[in-house]
Short mmCIF file of C-alpha atoms in Angstrom, two decimals:
data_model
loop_
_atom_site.label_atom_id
_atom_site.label_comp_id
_atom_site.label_asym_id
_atom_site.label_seq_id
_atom_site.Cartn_x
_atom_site.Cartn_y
_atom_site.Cartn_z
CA UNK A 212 -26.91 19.53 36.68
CA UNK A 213 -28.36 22.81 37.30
CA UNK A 214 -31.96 21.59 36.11
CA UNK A 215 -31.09 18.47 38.44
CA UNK A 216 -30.69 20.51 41.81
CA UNK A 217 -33.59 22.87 41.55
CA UNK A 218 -36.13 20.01 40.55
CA UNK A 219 -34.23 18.83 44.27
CA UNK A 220 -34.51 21.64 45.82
CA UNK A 221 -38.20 22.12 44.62
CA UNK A 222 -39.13 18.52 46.10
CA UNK A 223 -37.84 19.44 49.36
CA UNK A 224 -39.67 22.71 49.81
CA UNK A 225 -42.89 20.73 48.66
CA UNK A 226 -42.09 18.41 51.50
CA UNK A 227 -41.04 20.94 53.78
CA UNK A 228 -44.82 22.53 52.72
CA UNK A 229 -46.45 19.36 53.26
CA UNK A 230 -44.61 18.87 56.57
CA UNK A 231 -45.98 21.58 57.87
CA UNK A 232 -49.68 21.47 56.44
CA UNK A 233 -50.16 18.09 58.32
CA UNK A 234 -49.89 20.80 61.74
CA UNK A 235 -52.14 23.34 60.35
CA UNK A 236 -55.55 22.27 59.78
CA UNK A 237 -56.29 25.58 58.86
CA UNK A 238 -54.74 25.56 55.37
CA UNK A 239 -54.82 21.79 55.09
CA UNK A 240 -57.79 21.69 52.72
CA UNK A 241 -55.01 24.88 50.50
CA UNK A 242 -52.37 22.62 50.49
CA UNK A 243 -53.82 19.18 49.15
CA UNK A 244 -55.23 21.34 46.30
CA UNK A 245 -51.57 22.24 45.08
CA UNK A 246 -50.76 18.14 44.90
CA UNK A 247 -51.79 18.17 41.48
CA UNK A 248 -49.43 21.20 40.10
CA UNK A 249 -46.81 20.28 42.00
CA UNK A 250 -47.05 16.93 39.98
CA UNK A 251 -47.47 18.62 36.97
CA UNK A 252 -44.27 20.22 37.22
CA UNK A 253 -42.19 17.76 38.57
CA UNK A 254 -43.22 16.11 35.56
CA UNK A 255 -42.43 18.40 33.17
CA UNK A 256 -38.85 19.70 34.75
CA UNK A 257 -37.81 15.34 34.69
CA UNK A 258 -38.62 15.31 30.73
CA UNK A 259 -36.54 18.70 30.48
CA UNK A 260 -33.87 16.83 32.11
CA UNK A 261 -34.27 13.58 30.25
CA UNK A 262 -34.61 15.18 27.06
CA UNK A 263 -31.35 17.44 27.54
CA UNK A 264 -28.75 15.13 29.04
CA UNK A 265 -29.69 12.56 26.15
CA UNK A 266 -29.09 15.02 23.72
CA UNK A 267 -26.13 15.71 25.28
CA UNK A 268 -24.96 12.02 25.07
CA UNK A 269 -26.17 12.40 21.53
CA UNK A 270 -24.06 15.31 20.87
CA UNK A 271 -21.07 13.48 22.87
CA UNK A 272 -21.41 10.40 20.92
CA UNK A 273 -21.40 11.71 17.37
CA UNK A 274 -18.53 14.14 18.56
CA UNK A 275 -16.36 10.73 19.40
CA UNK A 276 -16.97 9.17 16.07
CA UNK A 277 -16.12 12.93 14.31
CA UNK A 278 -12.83 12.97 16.25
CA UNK A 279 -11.89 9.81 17.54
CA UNK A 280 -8.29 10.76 18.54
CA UNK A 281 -8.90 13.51 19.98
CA UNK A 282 -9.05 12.08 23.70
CA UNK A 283 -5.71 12.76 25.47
CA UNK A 284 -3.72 10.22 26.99
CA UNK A 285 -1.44 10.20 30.15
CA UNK A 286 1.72 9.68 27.81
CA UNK A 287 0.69 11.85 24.96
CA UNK A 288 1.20 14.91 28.02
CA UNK A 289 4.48 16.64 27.98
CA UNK A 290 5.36 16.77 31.52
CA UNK A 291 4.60 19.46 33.41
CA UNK A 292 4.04 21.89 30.39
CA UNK A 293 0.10 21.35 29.79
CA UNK A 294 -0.37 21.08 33.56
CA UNK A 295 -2.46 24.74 34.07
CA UNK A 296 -4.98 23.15 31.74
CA UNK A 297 -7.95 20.62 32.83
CA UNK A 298 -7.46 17.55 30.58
CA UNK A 299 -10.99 17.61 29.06
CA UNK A 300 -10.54 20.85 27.60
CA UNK A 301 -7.61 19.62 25.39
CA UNK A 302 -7.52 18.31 22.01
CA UNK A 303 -3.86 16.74 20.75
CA UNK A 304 -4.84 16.75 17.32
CA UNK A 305 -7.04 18.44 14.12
CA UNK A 306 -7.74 17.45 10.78
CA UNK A 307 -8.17 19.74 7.26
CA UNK A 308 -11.56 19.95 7.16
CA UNK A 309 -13.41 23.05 6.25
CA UNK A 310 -15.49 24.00 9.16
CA UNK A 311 -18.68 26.47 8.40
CA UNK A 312 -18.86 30.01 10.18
CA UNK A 313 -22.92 29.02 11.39
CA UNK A 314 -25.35 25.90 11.28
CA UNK A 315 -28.40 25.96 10.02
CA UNK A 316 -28.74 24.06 13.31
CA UNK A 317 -26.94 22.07 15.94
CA UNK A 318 -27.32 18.55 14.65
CA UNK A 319 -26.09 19.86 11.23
CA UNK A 320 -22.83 19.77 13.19
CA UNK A 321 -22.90 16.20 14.25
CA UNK A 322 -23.05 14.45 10.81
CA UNK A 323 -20.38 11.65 10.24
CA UNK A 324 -18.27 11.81 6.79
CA UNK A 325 -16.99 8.38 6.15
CA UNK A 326 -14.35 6.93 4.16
CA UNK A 327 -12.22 10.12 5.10
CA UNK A 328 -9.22 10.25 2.60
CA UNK A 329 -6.60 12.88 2.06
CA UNK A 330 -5.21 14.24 -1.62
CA UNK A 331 -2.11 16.56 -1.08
CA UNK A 332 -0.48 17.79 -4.54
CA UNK A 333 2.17 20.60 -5.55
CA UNK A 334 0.50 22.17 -8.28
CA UNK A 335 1.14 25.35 -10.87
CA UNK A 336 -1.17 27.30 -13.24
CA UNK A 337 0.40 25.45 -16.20
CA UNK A 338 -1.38 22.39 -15.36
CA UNK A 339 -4.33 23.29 -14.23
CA UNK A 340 -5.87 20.98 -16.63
CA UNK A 341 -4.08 17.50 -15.62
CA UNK A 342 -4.58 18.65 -12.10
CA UNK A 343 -8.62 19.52 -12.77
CA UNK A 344 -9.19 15.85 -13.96
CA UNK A 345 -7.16 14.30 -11.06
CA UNK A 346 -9.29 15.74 -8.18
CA UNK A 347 -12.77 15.32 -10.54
CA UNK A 348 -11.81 11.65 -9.81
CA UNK A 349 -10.95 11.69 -6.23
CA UNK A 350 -13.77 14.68 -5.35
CA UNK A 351 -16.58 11.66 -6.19
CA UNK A 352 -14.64 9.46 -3.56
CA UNK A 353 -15.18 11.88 -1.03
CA UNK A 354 -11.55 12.79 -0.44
CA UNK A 355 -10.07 15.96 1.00
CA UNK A 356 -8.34 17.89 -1.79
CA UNK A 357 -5.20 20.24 -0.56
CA UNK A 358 -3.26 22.38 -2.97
CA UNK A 359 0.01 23.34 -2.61
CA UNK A 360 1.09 26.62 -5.25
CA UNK A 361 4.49 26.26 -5.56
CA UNK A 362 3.78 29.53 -8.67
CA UNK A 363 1.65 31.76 -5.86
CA UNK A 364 -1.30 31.97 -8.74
CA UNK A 365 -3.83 30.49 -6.48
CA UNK A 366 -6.40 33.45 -8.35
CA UNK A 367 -6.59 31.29 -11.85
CA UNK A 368 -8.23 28.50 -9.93
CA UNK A 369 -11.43 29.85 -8.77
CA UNK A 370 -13.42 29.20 -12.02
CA UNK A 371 -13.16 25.26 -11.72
CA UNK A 372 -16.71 24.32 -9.39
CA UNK A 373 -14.64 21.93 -6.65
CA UNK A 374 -11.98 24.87 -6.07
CA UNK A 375 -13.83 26.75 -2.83
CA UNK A 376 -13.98 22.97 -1.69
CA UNK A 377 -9.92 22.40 -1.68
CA UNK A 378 -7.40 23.59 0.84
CA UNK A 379 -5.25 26.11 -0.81
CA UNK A 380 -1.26 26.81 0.52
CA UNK A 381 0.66 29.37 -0.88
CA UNK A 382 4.69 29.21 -0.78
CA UNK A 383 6.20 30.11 -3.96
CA UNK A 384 8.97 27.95 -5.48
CA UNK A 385 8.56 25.09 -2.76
CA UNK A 386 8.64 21.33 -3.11
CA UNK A 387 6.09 18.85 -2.52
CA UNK A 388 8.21 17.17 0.58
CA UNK A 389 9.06 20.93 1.79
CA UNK A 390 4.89 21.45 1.64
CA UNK A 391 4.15 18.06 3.08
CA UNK A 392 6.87 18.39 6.27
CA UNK A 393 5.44 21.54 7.47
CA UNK A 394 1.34 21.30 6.81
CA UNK A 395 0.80 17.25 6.74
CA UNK A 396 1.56 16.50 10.44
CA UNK A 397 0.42 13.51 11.28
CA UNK A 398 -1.08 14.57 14.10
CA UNK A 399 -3.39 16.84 11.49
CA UNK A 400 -3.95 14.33 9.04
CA UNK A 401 -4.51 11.52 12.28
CA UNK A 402 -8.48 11.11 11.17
CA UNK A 403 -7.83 10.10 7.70
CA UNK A 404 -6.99 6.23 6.62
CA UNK A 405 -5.09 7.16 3.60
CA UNK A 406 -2.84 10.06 2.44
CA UNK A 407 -2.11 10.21 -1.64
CA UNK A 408 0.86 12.60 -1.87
CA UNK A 409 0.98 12.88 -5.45
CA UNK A 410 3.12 14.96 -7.97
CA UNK A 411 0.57 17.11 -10.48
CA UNK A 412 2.09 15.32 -13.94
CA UNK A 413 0.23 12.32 -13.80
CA UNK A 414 -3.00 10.97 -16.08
CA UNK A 415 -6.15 9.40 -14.25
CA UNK A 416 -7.95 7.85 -17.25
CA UNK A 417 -7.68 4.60 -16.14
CA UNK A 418 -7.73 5.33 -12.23
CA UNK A 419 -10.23 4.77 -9.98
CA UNK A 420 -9.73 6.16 -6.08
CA UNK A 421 -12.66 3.55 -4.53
CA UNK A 422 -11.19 0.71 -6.66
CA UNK A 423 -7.85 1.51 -5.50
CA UNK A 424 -8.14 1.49 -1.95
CA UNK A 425 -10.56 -1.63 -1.95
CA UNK A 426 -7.43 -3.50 -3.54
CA UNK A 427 -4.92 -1.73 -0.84
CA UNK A 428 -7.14 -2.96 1.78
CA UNK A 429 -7.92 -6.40 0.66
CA UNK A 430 -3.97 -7.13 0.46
CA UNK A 431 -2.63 -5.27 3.90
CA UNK A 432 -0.60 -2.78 2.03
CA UNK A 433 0.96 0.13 4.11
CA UNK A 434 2.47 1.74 1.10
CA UNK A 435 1.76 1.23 -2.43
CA UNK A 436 1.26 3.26 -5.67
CA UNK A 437 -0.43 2.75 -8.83
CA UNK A 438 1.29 1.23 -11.64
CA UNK A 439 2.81 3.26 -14.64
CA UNK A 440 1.18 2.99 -17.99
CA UNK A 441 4.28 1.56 -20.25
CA UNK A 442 3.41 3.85 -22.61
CA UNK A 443 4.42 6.96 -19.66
CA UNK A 444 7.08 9.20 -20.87
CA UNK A 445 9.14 8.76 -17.88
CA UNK A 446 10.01 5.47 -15.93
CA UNK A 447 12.39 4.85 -13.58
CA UNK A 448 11.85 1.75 -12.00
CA UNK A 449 11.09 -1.36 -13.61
CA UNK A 450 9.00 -2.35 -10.53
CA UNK A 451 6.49 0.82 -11.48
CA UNK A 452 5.48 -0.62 -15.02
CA UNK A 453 1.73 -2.22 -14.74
CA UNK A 454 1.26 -5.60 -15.57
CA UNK A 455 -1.53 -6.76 -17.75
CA UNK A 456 -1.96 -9.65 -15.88
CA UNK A 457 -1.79 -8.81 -12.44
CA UNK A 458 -3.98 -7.03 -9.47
CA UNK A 459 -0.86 -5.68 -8.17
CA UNK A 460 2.69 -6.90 -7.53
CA UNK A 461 5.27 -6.58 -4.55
CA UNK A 462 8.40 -7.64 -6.63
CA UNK A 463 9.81 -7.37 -10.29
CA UNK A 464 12.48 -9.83 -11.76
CA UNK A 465 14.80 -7.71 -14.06
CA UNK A 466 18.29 -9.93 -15.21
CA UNK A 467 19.26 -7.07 -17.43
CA UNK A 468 20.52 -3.34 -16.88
CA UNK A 469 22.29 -1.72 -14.15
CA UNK A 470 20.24 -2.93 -11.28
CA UNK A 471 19.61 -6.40 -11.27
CA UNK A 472 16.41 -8.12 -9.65
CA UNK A 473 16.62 -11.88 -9.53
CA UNK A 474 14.63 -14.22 -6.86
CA UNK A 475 16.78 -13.10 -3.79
CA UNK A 476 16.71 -9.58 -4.04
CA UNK A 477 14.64 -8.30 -1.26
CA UNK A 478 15.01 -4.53 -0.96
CA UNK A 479 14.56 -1.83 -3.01
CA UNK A 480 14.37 -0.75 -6.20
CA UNK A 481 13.29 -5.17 -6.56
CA UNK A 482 10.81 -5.12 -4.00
CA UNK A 483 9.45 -3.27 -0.83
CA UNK A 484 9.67 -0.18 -3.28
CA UNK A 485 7.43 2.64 -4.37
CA UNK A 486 8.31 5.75 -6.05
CA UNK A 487 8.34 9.24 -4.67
CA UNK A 488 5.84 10.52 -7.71
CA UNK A 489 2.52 8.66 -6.55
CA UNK A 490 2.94 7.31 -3.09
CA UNK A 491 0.16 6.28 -0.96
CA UNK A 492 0.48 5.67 2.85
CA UNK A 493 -1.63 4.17 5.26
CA UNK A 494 -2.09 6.55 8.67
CA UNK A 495 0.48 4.88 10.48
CA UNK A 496 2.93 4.51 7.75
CA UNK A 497 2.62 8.03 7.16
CA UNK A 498 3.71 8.81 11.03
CA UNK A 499 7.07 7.27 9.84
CA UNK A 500 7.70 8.83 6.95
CA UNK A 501 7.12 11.92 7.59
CA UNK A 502 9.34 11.70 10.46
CA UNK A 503 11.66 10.45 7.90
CA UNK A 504 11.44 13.55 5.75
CA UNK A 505 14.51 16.18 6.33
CA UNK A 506 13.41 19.33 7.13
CA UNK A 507 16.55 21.29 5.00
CA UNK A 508 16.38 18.12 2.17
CA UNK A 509 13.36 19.74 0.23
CA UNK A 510 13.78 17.49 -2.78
CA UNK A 511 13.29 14.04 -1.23
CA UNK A 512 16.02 11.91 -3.33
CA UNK A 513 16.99 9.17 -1.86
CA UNK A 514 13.77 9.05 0.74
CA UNK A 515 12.09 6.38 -1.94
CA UNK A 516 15.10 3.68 -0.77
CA UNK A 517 14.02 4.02 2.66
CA UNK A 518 10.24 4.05 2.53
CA UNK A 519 9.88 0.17 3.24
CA UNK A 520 11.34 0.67 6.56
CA UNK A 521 7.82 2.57 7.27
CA UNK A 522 5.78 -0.36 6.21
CA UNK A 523 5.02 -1.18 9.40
CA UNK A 524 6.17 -4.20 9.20
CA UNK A 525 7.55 -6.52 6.23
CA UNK A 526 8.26 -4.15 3.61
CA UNK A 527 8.35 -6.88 1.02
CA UNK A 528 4.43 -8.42 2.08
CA UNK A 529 3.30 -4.28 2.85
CA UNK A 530 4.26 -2.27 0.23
CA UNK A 531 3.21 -2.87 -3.53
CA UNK A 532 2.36 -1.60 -6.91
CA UNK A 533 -1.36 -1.91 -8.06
CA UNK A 534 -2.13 -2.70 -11.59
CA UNK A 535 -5.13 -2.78 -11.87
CA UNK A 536 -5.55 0.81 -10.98
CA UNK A 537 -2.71 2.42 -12.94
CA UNK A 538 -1.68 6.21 -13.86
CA UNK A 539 0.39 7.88 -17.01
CA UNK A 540 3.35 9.73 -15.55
CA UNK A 541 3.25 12.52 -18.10
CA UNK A 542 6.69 14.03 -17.22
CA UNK A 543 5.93 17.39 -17.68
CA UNK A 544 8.76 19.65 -16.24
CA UNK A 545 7.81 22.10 -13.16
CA UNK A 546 10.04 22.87 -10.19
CA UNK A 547 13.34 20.69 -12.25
CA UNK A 548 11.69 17.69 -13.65
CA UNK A 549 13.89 15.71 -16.42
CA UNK A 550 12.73 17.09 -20.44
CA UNK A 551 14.86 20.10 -22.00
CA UNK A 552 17.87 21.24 -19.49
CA UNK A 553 17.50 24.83 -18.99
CA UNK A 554 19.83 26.67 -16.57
CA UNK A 555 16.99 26.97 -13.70
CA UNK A 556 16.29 22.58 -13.92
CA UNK A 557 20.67 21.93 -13.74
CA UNK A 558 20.46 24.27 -10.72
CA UNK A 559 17.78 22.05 -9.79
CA UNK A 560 19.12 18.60 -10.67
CA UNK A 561 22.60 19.38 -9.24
CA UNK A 562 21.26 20.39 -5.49
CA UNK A 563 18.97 17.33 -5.72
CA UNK A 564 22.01 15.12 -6.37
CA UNK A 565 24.08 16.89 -3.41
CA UNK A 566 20.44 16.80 -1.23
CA UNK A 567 20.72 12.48 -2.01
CA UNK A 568 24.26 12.36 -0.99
CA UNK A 569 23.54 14.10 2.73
CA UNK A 570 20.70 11.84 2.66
CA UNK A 571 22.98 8.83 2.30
CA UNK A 572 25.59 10.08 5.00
CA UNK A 573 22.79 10.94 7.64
CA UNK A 574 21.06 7.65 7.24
CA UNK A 575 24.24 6.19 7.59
CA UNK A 576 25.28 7.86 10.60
CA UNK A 577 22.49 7.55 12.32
CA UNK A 578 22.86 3.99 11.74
CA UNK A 579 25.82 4.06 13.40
CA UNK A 580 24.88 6.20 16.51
CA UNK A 581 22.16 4.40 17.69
CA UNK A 582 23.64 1.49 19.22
CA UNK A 583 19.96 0.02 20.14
CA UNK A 584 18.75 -0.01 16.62
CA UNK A 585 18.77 -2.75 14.65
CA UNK A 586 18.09 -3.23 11.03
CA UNK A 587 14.73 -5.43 10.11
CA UNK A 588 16.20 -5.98 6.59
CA UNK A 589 19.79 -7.01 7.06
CA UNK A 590 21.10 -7.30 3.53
CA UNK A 591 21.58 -10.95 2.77
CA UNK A 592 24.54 -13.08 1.57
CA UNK A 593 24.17 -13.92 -2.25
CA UNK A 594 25.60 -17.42 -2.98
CA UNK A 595 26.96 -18.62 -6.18
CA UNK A 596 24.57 -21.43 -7.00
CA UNK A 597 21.26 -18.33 -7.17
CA UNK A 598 23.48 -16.95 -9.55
CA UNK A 599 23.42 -19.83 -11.93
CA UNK A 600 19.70 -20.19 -11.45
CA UNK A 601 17.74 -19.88 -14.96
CA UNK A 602 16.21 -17.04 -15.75
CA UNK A 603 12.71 -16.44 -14.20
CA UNK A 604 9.82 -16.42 -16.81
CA UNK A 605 7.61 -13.87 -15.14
CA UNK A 606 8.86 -10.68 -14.18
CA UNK A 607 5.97 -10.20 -11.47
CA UNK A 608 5.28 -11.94 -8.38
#
């Protein structure tokens, strides 16, 4: 703009000039020999101000695609609180990437990373190892790797070549839903399609990231996991166990055990289901469940149940298990994981069990206070003659 007004205010003086030249014959034969430079540098300041205000569209288009929520909108403002700032200047959200202290040069700061994925794990010294070979494979995807030290020995890493490249947190003796409720906003982690909030026991040989997400995407799942190896030294859920046969399944059929699955079971742990250990959410199912993380509840028991209700949607079409892509849960004990019971892991197990029975009450009551809520999965009626229906011969749909 500035370039703009004095090329203006340069044009009028040469008319102003020329004006008064056409009255003073004197200097007339002066004045038409300055035509020429004049038009020289009218012509140069115009490609000064072409060149700079399309590099500044440049610079304003690349800085969309970078941050493409960044724009703030009229109910995203809390009322009168942001109102000494213009509404340009503001930015409502961020991301976790690692910005440099200098460019080489400006464009270097305009260049578009696609395919922007998050990887957030609780991790300790002891398995450095299992945790080195699970970001090698999601490093190559282009993922964003953070690390949350639950042990505070963040020093031991450095040696491994992708560390400087990770996001490190430090809180010592801290769960991965305590980590993940205070550092994985959703308006921080807005710009990336897919968060994997994984625990640090679990075995990537047969896991591919890329291969993963192309199956998520193909089938419209909000949440999913991959499948447990049956050969895993802990499983839970029969729903987790991979199929041979299958890309992925929504549903298991289980006649047998404690929890029965037949061909009218609809909610969890029978379908609409994923496990706490490997979840994956889409960006907006993440929105919900972290909202439906308690802040004092640091162990997450319980939260599994209610994960569907964050699959935007159908939880029994938009949340499933892939099996093509599958994992080995290792069950290797860290902050009170199931093996030998030492005094530290029944402190553990017994606050966890307390932590799923507030969870229980609070979902409860809140079902009860808000009058305008109303359950998308009412639980349905089971009749006698489903009950006498033969057994079904595949356990995966």
């Amino acid at each position: 703009m500035r370039l703009i007004k004095k090329l203006w205010l340069s044009m009028k003086t040469f008319t102003d000039k020329r004006r008064n030249a056409s009255s003073d014959g004197g200097n007339s034969g002066f004045k038409m020999k300055q035509l020429p430079f004049m038009g020289v540098i009218c012509s140069v300041t115009l490609y000064i101000v072409y060149r700079t205000t399309n590099y500044q569209y440049y610079e304003t288009q690349m800085e969309t695609k970078l941050h493409p929520f960044d724009s703030v909108e009229d109910n995203e403002l809390p009322s009168g609180k942001l109102k000494d700032l213009p509404r340009g200047i503001m930015h409502t959200r961020s991301d976790l990437e690692l910005r440099p202290q200098w460019r080489k040069s400006l464009r270097s700061a305009v260049k578009v990373k696609t395919n922007k994925n998050l990887l957030a794990m609780p991790v300790g010294i002891k398995q450095k190892e299992h945790v080195d070979d699970v970001v090698k494979k999601f490093r190559t995807e282009n993922f964003t790797i953070v690390l949350f030290h639950y042990d505070g020995k963040v020093d031991g890493w450095w040696d491994l070549d992708w560390c400087d490249k990770a996001i490190h947190i430090v809180a010592h003796n801290q769960t991965k839903w305590w980590f993940a409720k205070r550092f994985l906003h959703p308006d921080i982690v807005s710009t990336y399609d897919y968060i994997f909030l994984w625990d640090e026991d679990l075995g990537v040989e047969h896991f591919n990231p890329g291969r993963y997400l192309e199956i998520v995407k193909s089938e419209g799942l909000e949440i999913s996991q991959p499948a447990l190896d049956p050969n895993s030294t802990e499983i839970h859920h029969r729903i987790t166990i991979r199929s041979r046969m299958k890309k992925f399944h929504r549903r298991v059929y289980e006649l047998r055990g404690k929890t029965r699955c037949s061909n009218i079971s609809e909610g969890p742990p029978c379908s609409g289901f994923v496990e706490g250990m490997a979840p994956v959410f889409s960006r907006a199912a993440w929105r919900c469940a972290w909202h439906l993380i308690q802040n004092d509840l640091v162990h997450g028991w319980g939260m599994d149940m209610k994960l569907g209700y964050c699959a935007q949607g159908d939880r029994t079409k938009n949340a499933g298990v892939i099996d093509r892509e599958y994992i080995v849960h290792k069950g290797i004990q860290t902050l009170g994981g199931t093996g030998e019971l030492t005094k530290k892991t029944k402190k553990i197990r017994r606050q966890s069990t307390w932590e799923l029975k507030i969870f229980k009450e609070r979902w409860n009551q809140a079902v009860i206070q808000d009058k305008d809520w109303i359950d998308p999965f009412p639980r349905q009626q089971r009749r006698r003659k489903h009950k006498r229906q033969s057994k079904f011969v595949d356990l995966y749909d």
